[in-house]
XYZ file of C-alpha atoms in Angstrom:
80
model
C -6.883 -21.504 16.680
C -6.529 -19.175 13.642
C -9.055 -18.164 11.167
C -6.614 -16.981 8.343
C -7.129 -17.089 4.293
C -5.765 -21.075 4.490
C -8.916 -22.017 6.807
C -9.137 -23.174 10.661
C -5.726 -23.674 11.894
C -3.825 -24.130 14.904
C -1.397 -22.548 12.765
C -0.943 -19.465 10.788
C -0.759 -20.048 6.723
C 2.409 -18.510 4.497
C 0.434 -17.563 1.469
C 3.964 -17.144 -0.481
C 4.169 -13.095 -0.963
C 5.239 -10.225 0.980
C 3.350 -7.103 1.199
C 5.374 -4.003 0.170
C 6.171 -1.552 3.281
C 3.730 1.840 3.459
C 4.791 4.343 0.265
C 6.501 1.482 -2.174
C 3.748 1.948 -4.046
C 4.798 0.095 -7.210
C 7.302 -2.682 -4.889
C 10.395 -1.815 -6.778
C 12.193 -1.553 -3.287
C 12.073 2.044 -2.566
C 9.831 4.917 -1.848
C 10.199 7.597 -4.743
C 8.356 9.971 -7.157
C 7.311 6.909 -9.227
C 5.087 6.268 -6.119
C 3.797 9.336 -6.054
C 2.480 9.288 -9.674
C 1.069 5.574 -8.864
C -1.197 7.141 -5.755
C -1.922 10.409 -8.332
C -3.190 7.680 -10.215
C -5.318 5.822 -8.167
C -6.854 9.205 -6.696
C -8.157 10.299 -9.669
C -9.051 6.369 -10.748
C -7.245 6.314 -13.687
C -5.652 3.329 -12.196
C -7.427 0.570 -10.609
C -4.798 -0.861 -7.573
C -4.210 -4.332 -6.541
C -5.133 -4.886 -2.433
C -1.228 -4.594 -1.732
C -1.005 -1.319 -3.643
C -3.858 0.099 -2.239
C -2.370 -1.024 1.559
C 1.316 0.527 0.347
C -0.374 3.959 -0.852
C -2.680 4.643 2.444
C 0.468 5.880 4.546
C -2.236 6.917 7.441
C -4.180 3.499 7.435
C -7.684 5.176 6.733
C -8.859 2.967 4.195
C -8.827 6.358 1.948
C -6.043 6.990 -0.489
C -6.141 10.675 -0.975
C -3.938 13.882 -0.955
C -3.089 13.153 2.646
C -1.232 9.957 1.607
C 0.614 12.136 -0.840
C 1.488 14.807 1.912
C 2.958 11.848 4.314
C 4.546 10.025 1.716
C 6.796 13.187 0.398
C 7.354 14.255 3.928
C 8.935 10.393 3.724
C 10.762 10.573 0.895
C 12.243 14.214 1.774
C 13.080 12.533 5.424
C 10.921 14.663 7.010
């Protein structure tokens, strides 16, 4: 049995959105400056992010957006 956002279930619920992968900050389909300036943003709350923006722009999964998720999200856009 499942305990998702739709309830008790025997089966998992398709809420009807994707999440965008780690870095696509702003979901426009690829990881770029423009998501830089949206986690630039956020870090210095000028912006206040949705739950899938804030998931996109913590590349290390520490429930911290910070200069670290800058660092790892350059080193992805420069292929590093």
């Amino acid at each position: 049995e499942a305990v998702n956002d739709c309830g008790d279930s025997a089966w998992q619920c398709d809420t009807g959105y994707t999440v965008s992968p780690a870095g696509d900050v702003n979901a426009d389909g690829s990881i770029d400056v423009l998501d830089i300036v949206v986690v630039v943003t956020i870090i210095v709350e000028t912006y206040n992010p949705s739950d899938d923006e804030f998931s996109a722009a913590d590349m290390n999964s520490d429930d911290v957006v910070d200069v670290l998720d800058i660092v790892i999200l350059v080193n992805a856009i420069l292929g590093d």
